Amino acid sequence: MNVLYPVIMAVPEALARLPRPEAQRALSRLARQPLALSALKKGVRLPAVLEKSRQGAPLPADDLWWSVTHKPEFVAGVVSFRQTGIDVEKIVPVSSGLFKKIVSPEEQSFFDCNPQTVFFRCWTAKEAVLKAEGKGLAGLNRCRIDDVLDDSCLTVTFDNTRWLVEQWPFNGHLAAVVKEKTDRVQWTMLDADENEIRTLCASE
C-alpha cells in the first residue's frame, strides 16, 4: 500500500506580522520545510532546486510530484510518486454570492452538513485538484464534485479526469490532498518550531 505524508506546519507569529508582499515570499520559502519532511517520511530526497512551469505549477523532480500551500497561519507540503495537490483553508463565513459561485445546487445536494462546511469541502477539494492538474484558478469552472464518499473523502472531476481527495479538519482549518484509491494518508502537524505535535490518519 502506498502512503502519502502531507505535512502541515504552523507559521511563526513574527512572520505573520510582516508586510503582505514580504510575508508572501517568506511563507513560500517556509512551505519548503513541511515539503522536505514529507519527502523524508516518504523515504525520498527532493533536489535542491525545484522548478515550476511558466504558469507557476510545480514540475515533477526525479519522477516525484510535489505540491505546497501557504496561508497566514499554516503552510503545508506533500510529495508523491503520482500527481498530487494540497490545499489548506481557514473556515470562515462566506457570502451567499461566493457560495453560489463555488458550489452548484447539484454539488450541495451531496452533503448533509452546514453550508460553511460544504463550501470549504468543495473549495479545498477543487483547489487541490487544480494543483494536481497543474492548472490555476482559471480552471475552477471545469471542476465539479461528483460524489461524497464520507466525512473525509470525495471525488472531483476535472474535464474527463476523476480525482479522489482526502480532507482533514484541524484548528479551525480544512486541509485537502489528492490521492489514489489505494493510498493511505498519514497527516502530520508541526508547530512553528518544526516539532512534530500530531500524526494521524483520517480513519482514526
Tab-separated table of C-alpha atoms in Angstrom:
chain	number	residue	atom	x	y	z
A	1	MET	CA	0.000	0.000	0.000
A	2	ASN	CA	1.299	3.431	-0.925
A	3	VAL	CA	1.366	6.022	1.879
A	4	LEU	CA	1.111	9.785	1.402
A	5	TYR	CA	2.621	12.023	4.054
A	6	PRO	CA	1.132	15.530	3.846
A	7	VAL	CA	2.767	17.762	6.449
A	8	ILE	CA	1.212	20.925	7.906
A	9	MET	CA	3.277	23.472	9.825
A	10	ALA	CA	2.195	26.446	11.948
A	11	VAL	CA	3.515	29.832	10.843
A	12	PRO	CA	5.675	31.700	13.385
A	13	GLU	CA	3.932	34.801	14.756
A	14	ALA	CA	6.796	37.073	13.751
A	15	LEU	CA	6.469	36.032	10.127
A	16	ALA	CA	2.712	36.533	10.140
A	17	ARG	CA	3.229	40.172	11.178
A	18	LEU	CA	5.388	41.045	8.155
A	19	PRO	CA	4.010	43.377	5.423
A	20	ARG	CA	1.953	41.374	2.940
A	21	PRO	CA	4.404	41.162	-0.029
A	22	GLU	CA	7.288	40.239	2.260
A	23	ALA	CA	5.105	37.778	4.175
A	24	GLN	CA	4.044	36.019	0.960
A	25	ARG	CA	7.662	35.458	-0.069
A	26	ALA	CA	8.567	34.251	3.416
A	27	LEU	CA	5.568	31.873	3.513
A	28	SER	CA	6.549	30.444	0.146
A	29	ARG	CA	10.038	29.696	1.467
A	30	LEU	CA	8.658	28.327	4.728
A	31	ALA	CA	6.417	25.857	2.871
A	32	ARG	CA	9.551	24.051	1.663
A	33	GLN	CA	10.141	22.846	5.247
A	34	PRO	CA	6.992	20.673	5.536
A	35	LEU	CA	7.619	19.605	1.930
A	36	ALA	CA	11.093	18.373	2.884
A	37	LEU	CA	9.686	16.443	5.846
A	38	SER	CA	7.036	14.861	3.607
A	39	ALA	CA	9.838	13.639	1.338
A	40	LEU	CA	11.822	12.364	4.320
A	41	LYS	CA	8.831	10.402	5.621
A	42	LYS	CA	8.355	9.025	2.105
A	43	GLY	CA	11.969	7.880	2.077
A	44	VAL	CA	12.941	10.036	-0.902
A	45	ARG	CA	15.066	13.119	-1.433
A	46	LEU	CA	13.977	16.146	-3.441
A	47	PRO	CA	16.590	18.037	-5.468
A	48	ALA	CA	17.865	21.321	-4.027
A	49	VAL	CA	16.183	23.273	-6.821
A	50	LEU	CA	12.500	22.692	-7.515
A	51	GLU	CA	11.222	24.091	-10.786
A	52	LYS	CA	7.840	25.413	-11.842
A	53	SER	CA	6.161	25.861	-15.215
A	54	ARG	CA	5.576	29.269	-16.782
A	55	GLN	CA	2.128	29.144	-15.199
A	56	GLY	CA	3.678	28.600	-11.754
A	57	ALA	CA	2.739	24.920	-11.478
A	58	PRO	CA	5.282	22.608	-9.761
A	59	LEU	CA	7.183	20.425	-12.232
A	60	PRO	CA	7.972	16.816	-11.266
A	61	ALA	CA	11.501	16.352	-9.924
A	62	ASP	CA	13.259	12.997	-10.402
A	63	ASP	CA	9.867	11.362	-11.072
A	64	LEU	CA	8.469	12.843	-7.849
A	65	TRP	CA	5.417	15.076	-7.797
A	66	TRP	CA	5.158	17.781	-5.172
A	67	SER	CA	2.731	20.446	-4.027
A	68	VAL	CA	2.743	23.193	-1.410
A	69	THR	CA	0.278	25.678	0.015
A	70	HIS	CA	0.871	28.665	2.257
A	71	LYS	CA	-1.695	30.603	4.249
A	72	PRO	CA	-1.285	33.199	7.042
A	73	GLU	CA	-1.468	30.624	9.863
A	74	PHE	CA	-0.267	27.390	8.242
A	75	VAL	CA	1.905	26.132	5.407
A	76	ALA	CA	1.863	22.589	4.036
A	77	GLY	CA	3.576	20.312	1.558
A	78	VAL	CA	3.298	16.808	0.119
A	79	VAL	CA	5.472	14.581	-2.071
A	80	SER	CA	4.107	11.702	-4.154
A	81	PHE	CA	5.075	9.268	-6.888
A	82	ARG	CA	1.918	10.398	-8.708
A	83	GLN	CA	0.294	13.730	-9.491
A	84	THR	CA	-0.941	15.353	-6.311
A	85	GLY	CA	-2.085	18.656	-4.917
A	86	ILE	CA	-2.609	20.062	-1.433
A	87	ASP	CA	-4.635	22.937	-0.042
A	88	VAL	CA	-5.347	24.387	3.397
A	89	GLU	CA	-8.041	26.957	4.125
A	90	LYS	CA	-9.288	28.656	7.270
A	91	ILE	CA	-13.004	28.025	7.811
A	92	VAL	CA	-14.662	31.443	7.918
A	93	PRO	CA	-18.103	32.788	6.995
A	94	VAL	CA	-18.614	33.281	3.256
A	95	SER	CA	-21.162	35.351	1.346
A	96	SER	CA	-24.067	33.715	-0.448
A	97	GLY	CA	-22.702	35.098	-3.721
A	98	LEU	CA	-19.331	33.410	-3.262
A	99	PHE	CA	-21.022	30.183	-2.138
A	100	LYS	CA	-23.111	30.060	-5.332
A	101	LYS	CA	-20.016	30.748	-7.438
A	102	ILE	CA	-18.118	27.788	-5.977
A	103	VAL	CA	-20.870	25.281	-5.110
A	104	SER	CA	-23.614	24.302	-7.548
A	105	PRO	CA	-27.051	23.136	-6.322
A	106	GLU	CA	-26.186	19.618	-7.532
A	107	GLU	CA	-22.926	19.640	-5.577
A	108	GLN	CA	-24.670	20.916	-2.450
A	109	SER	CA	-27.128	18.010	-2.642
A	110	PHE	CA	-24.279	15.550	-1.980
A	111	PHE	CA	-23.696	16.946	1.515
A	112	ASP	CA	-25.552	16.671	4.802
A	113	CYS	CA	-23.834	19.441	6.760
A	114	ASN	CA	-23.937	23.200	7.233
A	115	PRO	CA	-23.291	25.474	4.213
A	116	GLN	CA	-19.987	26.759	5.603
A	117	THR	CA	-18.604	23.207	5.799
A	118	VAL	CA	-19.993	22.440	2.332
A	119	PHE	CA	-18.251	25.477	0.878
A	120	PHE	CA	-14.823	24.654	2.257
A	121	ARG	CA	-15.049	20.956	1.451
A	122	CYS	CA	-15.779	21.930	-2.151
A	123	TRP	CA	-13.238	24.754	-2.290
A	124	THR	CA	-10.272	22.853	-0.824
A	125	ALA	CA	-11.007	19.751	-2.913
A	126	LYS	CA	-11.216	21.721	-6.159
A	127	GLU	CA	-8.099	23.732	-5.323
A	128	ALA	CA	-6.136	20.539	-4.598
A	129	VAL	CA	-7.282	19.014	-7.895
A	130	LEU	CA	-6.355	22.126	-9.864
A	131	LYS	CA	-2.864	21.875	-8.388
A	132	ALA	CA	-2.656	18.185	-9.332
A	133	GLU	CA	-3.708	19.133	-12.858
A	134	GLY	CA	-1.152	21.945	-12.972
A	135	LYS	CA	-3.903	24.495	-13.522
A	136	GLY	CA	-4.679	27.793	-11.886
A	137	LEU	CA	-7.990	29.116	-10.628
A	138	ALA	CA	-8.978	29.846	-14.220
A	139	GLY	CA	-9.845	26.150	-14.426
A	140	LEU	CA	-12.208	26.300	-11.465
A	141	ASN	CA	-15.375	26.195	-13.594
A	142	ARG	CA	-14.151	22.899	-15.099
A	143	CYS	CA	-14.072	21.242	-11.644
A	144	ARG	CA	-17.116	19.614	-10.105
A	145	ILE	CA	-17.785	17.468	-7.063
A	146	ASP	CA	-19.372	14.272	-8.354
A	147	ASP	CA	-19.573	12.152	-5.201
A	148	VAL	CA	-19.089	12.470	-1.442
A	149	LEU	CA	-17.867	9.146	-0.068
A	150	ASP	CA	-17.807	10.069	3.633
A	151	ASP	CA	-16.815	12.858	6.020
A	152	SER	CA	-13.208	12.788	4.821
A	153	CYS	CA	-13.252	11.686	1.166
A	154	LEU	CA	-14.908	12.916	-2.010
A	155	THR	CA	-14.329	12.785	-5.749
A	156	VAL	CA	-13.805	15.677	-8.127
A	157	THR	CA	-13.964	15.607	-11.918
A	158	PHE	CA	-11.817	17.988	-13.955
A	159	ASP	CA	-12.815	17.761	-17.621
A	160	ASN	CA	-12.889	13.980	-18.093
A	161	THR	CA	-10.498	13.025	-15.284
A	162	ARG	CA	-11.784	11.883	-11.907
A	163	TRP	CA	-9.712	12.588	-8.809
A	164	LEU	CA	-10.011	11.300	-5.233
A	165	VAL	CA	-9.454	13.827	-2.446
A	166	GLU	CA	-8.992	13.208	1.275
A	167	GLN	CA	-9.685	16.015	3.767
A	168	TRP	CA	-8.779	16.676	7.382
A	169	PRO	CA	-10.241	19.366	9.684
A	170	PHE	CA	-7.826	20.860	12.216
A	171	ASN	CA	-7.525	24.040	14.299
A	172	GLY	CA	-10.420	25.788	12.560
A	173	HIS	CA	-8.969	24.918	9.129
A	174	LEU	CA	-9.573	22.259	6.494
A	175	ALA	CA	-6.784	20.503	4.595
A	176	ALA	CA	-7.228	18.545	1.367
A	177	VAL	CA	-4.850	16.305	-0.579
A	178	VAL	CA	-5.255	14.410	-3.853
A	179	LYS	CA	-4.611	10.671	-3.551
A	180	GLU	CA	-5.106	7.347	-5.319
A	181	LYS	CA	-7.815	4.886	-4.249
A	182	THR	CA	-5.284	2.535	-2.655
A	183	ASP	CA	-3.319	5.288	-0.885
A	184	ARG	CA	-3.251	5.604	2.879
A	185	VAL	CA	-2.846	9.189	4.050
A	186	GLN	CA	-0.896	9.987	7.211
A	187	TRP	CA	-1.241	13.634	8.213
A	188	THR	CA	1.487	15.281	10.270
A	189	MET	CA	1.189	18.547	12.201
A	190	LEU	CA	4.224	20.614	13.190
A	191	ASP	CA	4.387	23.605	15.492
A	192	ALA	CA	6.195	26.790	14.444
A	193	ASP	CA	9.496	25.354	15.708
A	194	GLU	CA	9.108	22.280	13.474
A	195	ASN	CA	8.351	19.973	16.398
A	196	GLU	CA	6.002	17.136	15.456
A	197	ILE	CA	2.913	17.524	17.638
A	198	ARG	CA	0.364	15.298	15.929
A	199	THR	CA	0.273	12.431	13.436
A	200	LEU	CA	-2.834	10.596	12.370
A	201	CYS	CA	-4.829	9.018	9.578
A	202	ALA	CA	-8.266	10.371	8.718
A	203	SER	CA	-9.788	6.977	9.536
A	204	GLU	CA	-8.575	7.230	13.145
